[in-house]
Structures are given as structure tokens and as C-alpha cells.
Amino acid sequence: MKEKIYTYLCTIPKGKVVTYKQIALYLGNPALARFVGNVLHKNPDETLYPCYKVVNSKGCLSSHFAFGGIEEQARRLEKEQIEVVHNRVDLEKYQYR
């Protein structure tokens, strides 16, 4: 299941984000959202698997982003032209569907 999560991350286009629940639904079980978060926190290759593109269902960034904290996650998203306001992204505008 971990490999499916990491593979899914590679499909997210530049300038888009997904939610933990969205990945859990991709896995077939919306109750796996917390599991997805735990897997992403142990991401073996942050460059290959862009976990910074994952936010919660309200568009909020992770306060415990594993690769430099919330400020680093915001910086990486902004580098892809994703606007971050008060540590949140607009899912209507940026969510990959």
C-alpha cells in the first residue's frame, strides 16, 4: 500500500494539491487518511515523492511537515505558483481531481 501512495504522489501535476482523504479514497478506504499521513511522514525520498503537495480536507498545511516544517511546505507550494494564505491553500482552485 505504501508504494501505491508514493506512486500516486508522482501523478499530481505541478500547481496542484491533494488531500489525505483523497489518497485514502484512491486506496479504496476513506478511513485510511491517518495511515496516509503516517506513510508520508516517513517518505524515503522527498524529491521523488512530493509529499508537500498533500494537505488536509480544509486545505491546511501540515504543522509537522517532515522536511523542514510548515514554512518549508509553504515555500515549496509557492514555488509551484500555489498561493498559501495563513498556511492554507484554496482547494477550489488548486485541488487535483
Short mmCIF file of N, CA and C in Angstrom, two decimals:
data_model
loop_
_atom_site.label_atom_id
_atom_site.label_comp_id
_atom_site.label_asym_id
_atom_site.label_seq_id
_atom_site.Cartn_x
_atom_site.Cartn_y
_atom_site.Cartn_z
N MET A 1 0.81 -1.19 0.00
CA MET A 1 0.00 0.00 0.00
C MET A 1 0.86 1.26 0.00
N LYS A 2 2.00 1.21 0.68
CA LYS A 2 2.89 2.36 0.71
C LYS A 2 3.34 2.74 -0.69
N GLU A 3 3.69 1.75 -1.48
CA GLU A 3 4.15 2.03 -2.84
C GLU A 3 3.05 2.67 -3.68
N LYS A 4 1.79 2.26 -3.46
CA LYS A 4 0.68 2.88 -4.17
C LYS A 4 0.56 4.36 -3.82
N ILE A 5 0.80 4.68 -2.55
CA ILE A 5 0.74 6.08 -2.11
C ILE A 5 1.85 6.88 -2.79
N TYR A 6 3.05 6.36 -2.75
CA TYR A 6 4.18 7.08 -3.35
C TYR A 6 4.01 7.23 -4.86
N THR A 7 3.48 6.19 -5.50
CA THR A 7 3.22 6.26 -6.94
C THR A 7 2.17 7.33 -7.24
N TYR A 8 1.13 7.39 -6.42
CA TYR A 8 0.08 8.39 -6.61
C TYR A 8 0.64 9.81 -6.51
N LEU A 9 1.55 10.03 -5.58
CA LEU A 9 2.15 11.36 -5.43
C LEU A 9 2.79 11.83 -6.73
N CYS A 10 3.35 10.91 -7.46
CA CYS A 10 4.03 11.25 -8.71
C CYS A 10 3.07 11.66 -9.82
N THR A 11 1.78 11.41 -9.64
CA THR A 11 0.80 11.76 -10.66
C THR A 11 0.22 13.16 -10.47
N ILE A 12 0.51 13.80 -9.36
CA ILE A 12 -0.06 15.12 -9.07
C ILE A 12 0.66 16.15 -9.94
N PRO A 13 -0.09 16.86 -10.77
CA PRO A 13 0.56 17.84 -11.65
C PRO A 13 1.12 19.04 -10.90
N LYS A 14 2.05 19.70 -11.53
CA LYS A 14 2.61 20.93 -10.98
C LYS A 14 1.46 21.93 -10.77
N GLY A 15 1.49 22.60 -9.62
CA GLY A 15 0.48 23.61 -9.33
C GLY A 15 -0.80 23.06 -8.72
N LYS A 16 -0.80 21.77 -8.35
CA LYS A 16 -1.99 21.15 -7.76
C LYS A 16 -1.64 20.45 -6.45
N VAL A 17 -2.66 20.28 -5.60
CA VAL A 17 -2.52 19.56 -4.34
C VAL A 17 -3.62 18.50 -4.25
N VAL A 18 -3.43 17.58 -3.32
CA VAL A 18 -4.45 16.58 -2.99
C VAL A 18 -4.59 16.54 -1.48
N THR A 19 -5.64 15.87 -1.02
CA THR A 19 -5.84 15.73 0.42
C THR A 19 -5.48 14.30 0.86
N TYR A 20 -5.28 14.16 2.17
CA TYR A 20 -5.00 12.83 2.71
C TYR A 20 -6.17 11.90 2.40
N LYS A 21 -7.39 12.41 2.56
CA LYS A 21 -8.58 11.60 2.31
C LYS A 21 -8.67 11.21 0.84
N GLN A 22 -8.28 12.10 -0.03
CA GLN A 22 -8.30 11.81 -1.46
C GLN A 22 -7.38 10.62 -1.78
N ILE A 23 -6.23 10.59 -1.16
CA ILE A 23 -5.32 9.45 -1.37
C ILE A 23 -5.92 8.19 -0.75
N ALA A 24 -6.54 8.33 0.43
CA ALA A 24 -7.18 7.19 1.08
C ALA A 24 -8.30 6.62 0.19
N LEU A 25 -9.07 7.49 -0.44
CA LEU A 25 -10.11 7.03 -1.36
C LEU A 25 -9.50 6.31 -2.56
N TYR A 26 -8.38 6.81 -3.03
CA TYR A 26 -7.66 6.15 -4.12
C TYR A 26 -7.27 4.72 -3.70
N LEU A 27 -6.93 4.55 -2.43
CA LEU A 27 -6.57 3.24 -1.90
C LEU A 27 -7.80 2.36 -1.67
N GLY A 28 -9.00 2.98 -1.73
CA GLY A 28 -10.23 2.21 -1.56
C GLY A 28 -10.87 2.30 -0.20
N ASN A 29 -10.31 3.10 0.70
CA ASN A 29 -10.87 3.18 2.05
C ASN A 29 -10.64 4.57 2.64
N PRO A 30 -11.69 5.41 2.74
CA PRO A 30 -11.51 6.76 3.26
C PRO A 30 -11.03 6.80 4.71
N ALA A 31 -11.17 5.71 5.42
CA ALA A 31 -10.70 5.66 6.82
C ALA A 31 -9.18 5.55 6.91
N LEU A 32 -8.49 5.42 5.79
CA LEU A 32 -7.04 5.29 5.80
C LEU A 32 -6.30 6.64 5.75
N ALA A 33 -7.01 7.74 5.88
CA ALA A 33 -6.38 9.06 5.78
C ALA A 33 -5.24 9.24 6.79
N ARG A 34 -5.43 8.81 8.01
CA ARG A 34 -4.37 8.92 9.02
C ARG A 34 -3.18 8.04 8.65
N PHE A 35 -3.46 6.85 8.14
CA PHE A 35 -2.40 5.96 7.67
C PHE A 35 -1.58 6.65 6.57
N VAL A 36 -2.28 7.30 5.65
CA VAL A 36 -1.60 8.02 4.57
C VAL A 36 -0.65 9.06 5.16
N GLY A 37 -1.12 9.82 6.15
CA GLY A 37 -0.27 10.82 6.80
C GLY A 37 0.97 10.21 7.42
N ASN A 38 0.80 9.07 8.06
CA ASN A 38 1.95 8.40 8.68
C ASN A 38 2.95 7.92 7.63
N VAL A 39 2.45 7.40 6.53
CA VAL A 39 3.33 6.95 5.45
C VAL A 39 4.10 8.14 4.88
N LEU A 40 3.40 9.25 4.66
CA LEU A 40 4.06 10.43 4.08
C LEU A 40 5.11 11.00 5.02
N HIS A 41 4.87 10.89 6.31
CA HIS A 41 5.85 11.40 7.28
C HIS A 41 7.15 10.60 7.23
N LYS A 42 7.08 9.38 6.71
CA LYS A 42 8.27 8.52 6.59
C LYS A 42 8.74 8.42 5.14
N ASN A 43 8.38 9.38 4.33
CA ASN A 43 8.73 9.43 2.91
C ASN A 43 10.24 9.18 2.73
N PRO A 44 10.61 8.16 1.95
CA PRO A 44 12.02 7.85 1.79
C PRO A 44 12.78 8.79 0.84
N ASP A 45 12.05 9.54 0.00
CA ASP A 45 12.71 10.41 -0.97
C ASP A 45 11.81 11.60 -1.28
N GLU A 46 12.02 12.69 -0.57
CA GLU A 46 11.17 13.88 -0.71
C GLU A 46 11.22 14.49 -2.10
N THR A 47 12.30 14.28 -2.82
CA THR A 47 12.42 14.83 -4.17
C THR A 47 11.62 14.00 -5.16
N LEU A 48 11.70 12.69 -5.05
CA LEU A 48 10.99 11.79 -5.94
C LEU A 48 9.49 11.75 -5.63
N TYR A 49 9.14 11.78 -4.35
CA TYR A 49 7.75 11.67 -3.92
C TYR A 49 7.32 12.98 -3.25
N PRO A 50 6.66 13.87 -3.99
CA PRO A 50 6.36 15.22 -3.49
C PRO A 50 5.23 15.28 -2.46
N CYS A 51 5.54 14.85 -1.25
CA CYS A 51 4.53 14.82 -0.19
C CYS A 51 4.10 16.22 0.25
N TYR A 52 4.85 17.25 -0.12
CA TYR A 52 4.47 18.62 0.23
C TYR A 52 3.18 19.03 -0.47
N LYS A 53 2.74 18.27 -1.48
CA LYS A 53 1.53 18.58 -2.22
C LYS A 53 0.28 18.02 -1.55
N VAL A 54 0.41 17.46 -0.35
CA VAL A 54 -0.72 16.88 0.36
C VAL A 54 -1.10 17.78 1.53
N VAL A 55 -2.39 18.12 1.58
CA VAL A 55 -2.93 18.99 2.63
C VAL A 55 -4.15 18.30 3.24
N ASN A 56 -4.67 18.88 4.32
CA ASN A 56 -5.86 18.25 4.92
C ASN A 56 -7.12 18.67 4.16
N SER A 57 -8.26 18.17 4.59
CA SER A 57 -9.51 18.38 3.86
C SER A 57 -10.00 19.82 3.87
N LYS A 58 -9.38 20.66 4.68
CA LYS A 58 -9.70 22.08 4.70
C LYS A 58 -8.67 22.91 3.93
N GLY A 59 -7.67 22.23 3.37
CA GLY A 59 -6.62 22.90 2.63
C GLY A 59 -5.46 23.36 3.49
N CYS A 60 -5.46 22.97 4.76
CA CYS A 60 -4.40 23.39 5.68
C CYS A 60 -3.13 22.56 5.47
N LEU A 61 -2.00 23.25 5.59
CA LEU A 61 -0.71 22.60 5.50
C LEU A 61 -0.45 21.80 6.77
N SER A 62 0.55 20.93 6.71
CA SER A 62 0.90 20.11 7.87
C SER A 62 1.79 20.87 8.83
N SER A 63 1.35 20.95 10.07
CA SER A 63 2.18 21.63 11.07
C SER A 63 3.42 20.82 11.41
N HIS A 64 3.45 19.56 10.96
CA HIS A 64 4.59 18.68 11.22
C HIS A 64 5.20 18.16 9.93
N PHE A 65 5.26 19.01 8.91
CA PHE A 65 5.85 18.60 7.64
C PHE A 65 7.26 18.07 7.89
N ALA A 66 7.50 16.85 7.47
CA ALA A 66 8.73 16.13 7.83
C ALA A 66 10.00 16.73 7.27
N PHE A 67 9.91 17.55 6.24
CA PHE A 67 11.12 18.04 5.58
C PHE A 67 11.29 19.54 5.74
N GLY A 68 11.25 20.00 7.00
CA GLY A 68 11.52 21.41 7.25
C GLY A 68 10.39 22.20 7.87
N GLY A 69 9.30 21.55 8.22
CA GLY A 69 8.20 22.23 8.89
C GLY A 69 7.24 22.92 7.93
N ILE A 70 6.26 23.54 8.51
CA ILE A 70 5.17 24.16 7.74
C ILE A 70 5.66 25.27 6.82
N GLU A 71 6.68 26.02 7.25
CA GLU A 71 7.20 27.10 6.42
C GLU A 71 7.83 26.55 5.13
N GLU A 72 8.50 25.41 5.27
CA GLU A 72 9.12 24.78 4.09
C GLU A 72 8.05 24.22 3.15
N GLN A 73 7.00 23.65 3.70
CA GLN A 73 5.92 23.15 2.85
C GLN A 73 5.30 24.33 2.08
N ALA A 74 5.07 25.43 2.75
CA ALA A 74 4.50 26.62 2.09
C ALA A 74 5.44 27.11 0.99
N ARG A 75 6.73 27.14 1.27
CA ARG A 75 7.70 27.61 0.28
C ARG A 75 7.67 26.74 -0.97
N ARG A 76 7.62 25.43 -0.78
CA ARG A 76 7.60 24.52 -1.93
C ARG A 76 6.32 24.67 -2.75
N LEU A 77 5.20 24.85 -2.08
CA LEU A 77 3.95 25.05 -2.80
C LEU A 77 3.97 26.36 -3.57
N GLU A 78 4.46 27.41 -2.93
CA GLU A 78 4.53 28.72 -3.59
C GLU A 78 5.47 28.68 -4.79
N LYS A 79 6.48 27.86 -4.71
CA LYS A 79 7.41 27.70 -5.84
C LYS A 79 6.69 27.14 -7.06
N GLU A 80 5.58 26.42 -6.82
CA GLU A 80 4.76 25.88 -7.91
C GLU A 80 3.58 26.79 -8.23
N GLN A 81 3.65 28.04 -7.77
CA GLN A 81 2.60 29.02 -8.03
C GLN A 81 1.30 28.70 -7.31
N ILE A 82 1.37 27.97 -6.21
CA ILE A 82 0.20 27.69 -5.39
C ILE A 82 0.19 28.72 -4.27
N GLU A 83 -0.84 29.52 -4.22
CA GLU A 83 -0.93 30.57 -3.22
C GLU A 83 -1.27 29.98 -1.85
N VAL A 84 -0.47 30.35 -0.86
CA VAL A 84 -0.68 29.90 0.51
C VAL A 84 -1.01 31.12 1.36
N VAL A 85 -2.18 31.11 1.98
CA VAL A 85 -2.62 32.22 2.82
C VAL A 85 -2.93 31.67 4.21
N HIS A 86 -2.22 32.17 5.21
CA HIS A 86 -2.39 31.70 6.59
C HIS A 86 -2.28 30.17 6.67
N ASN A 87 -1.25 29.63 5.99
CA ASN A 87 -0.95 28.19 6.00
C ASN A 87 -2.09 27.34 5.44
N ARG A 88 -2.77 27.88 4.46
CA ARG A 88 -3.89 27.18 3.83
C ARG A 88 -3.89 27.47 2.34
N VAL A 89 -4.32 26.47 1.56
CA VAL A 89 -4.48 26.67 0.12
C VAL A 89 -5.97 26.56 -0.21
N ASP A 90 -6.37 27.21 -1.28
CA ASP A 90 -7.75 27.18 -1.75
C ASP A 90 -7.96 25.90 -2.56
N LEU A 91 -8.68 24.96 -1.98
CA LEU A 91 -8.89 23.68 -2.65
C LEU A 91 -9.73 23.83 -3.91
N GLU A 92 -10.63 24.79 -3.93
CA GLU A 92 -11.44 25.02 -5.14
C GLU A 92 -10.54 25.35 -6.33
N LYS A 93 -9.47 26.04 -6.06
CA LYS A 93 -8.57 26.48 -7.11
C LYS A 93 -7.44 25.50 -7.40
N TYR A 94 -6.91 24.86 -6.37
CA TYR A 94 -5.67 24.09 -6.54
C TYR A 94 -5.79 22.57 -6.39
N GLN A 95 -6.96 22.07 -5.99
CA GLN A 95 -7.06 20.62 -5.79
C GLN A 95 -7.09 19.88 -7.13
N TYR A 96 -6.27 18.84 -7.20
CA TYR A 96 -6.22 17.96 -8.37
C TYR A 96 -7.37 16.98 -8.25
N ARG A 97 -8.16 16.88 -9.27
CA ARG A 97 -9.34 15.98 -9.22
C ARG A 97 -9.26 14.94 -10.31
#
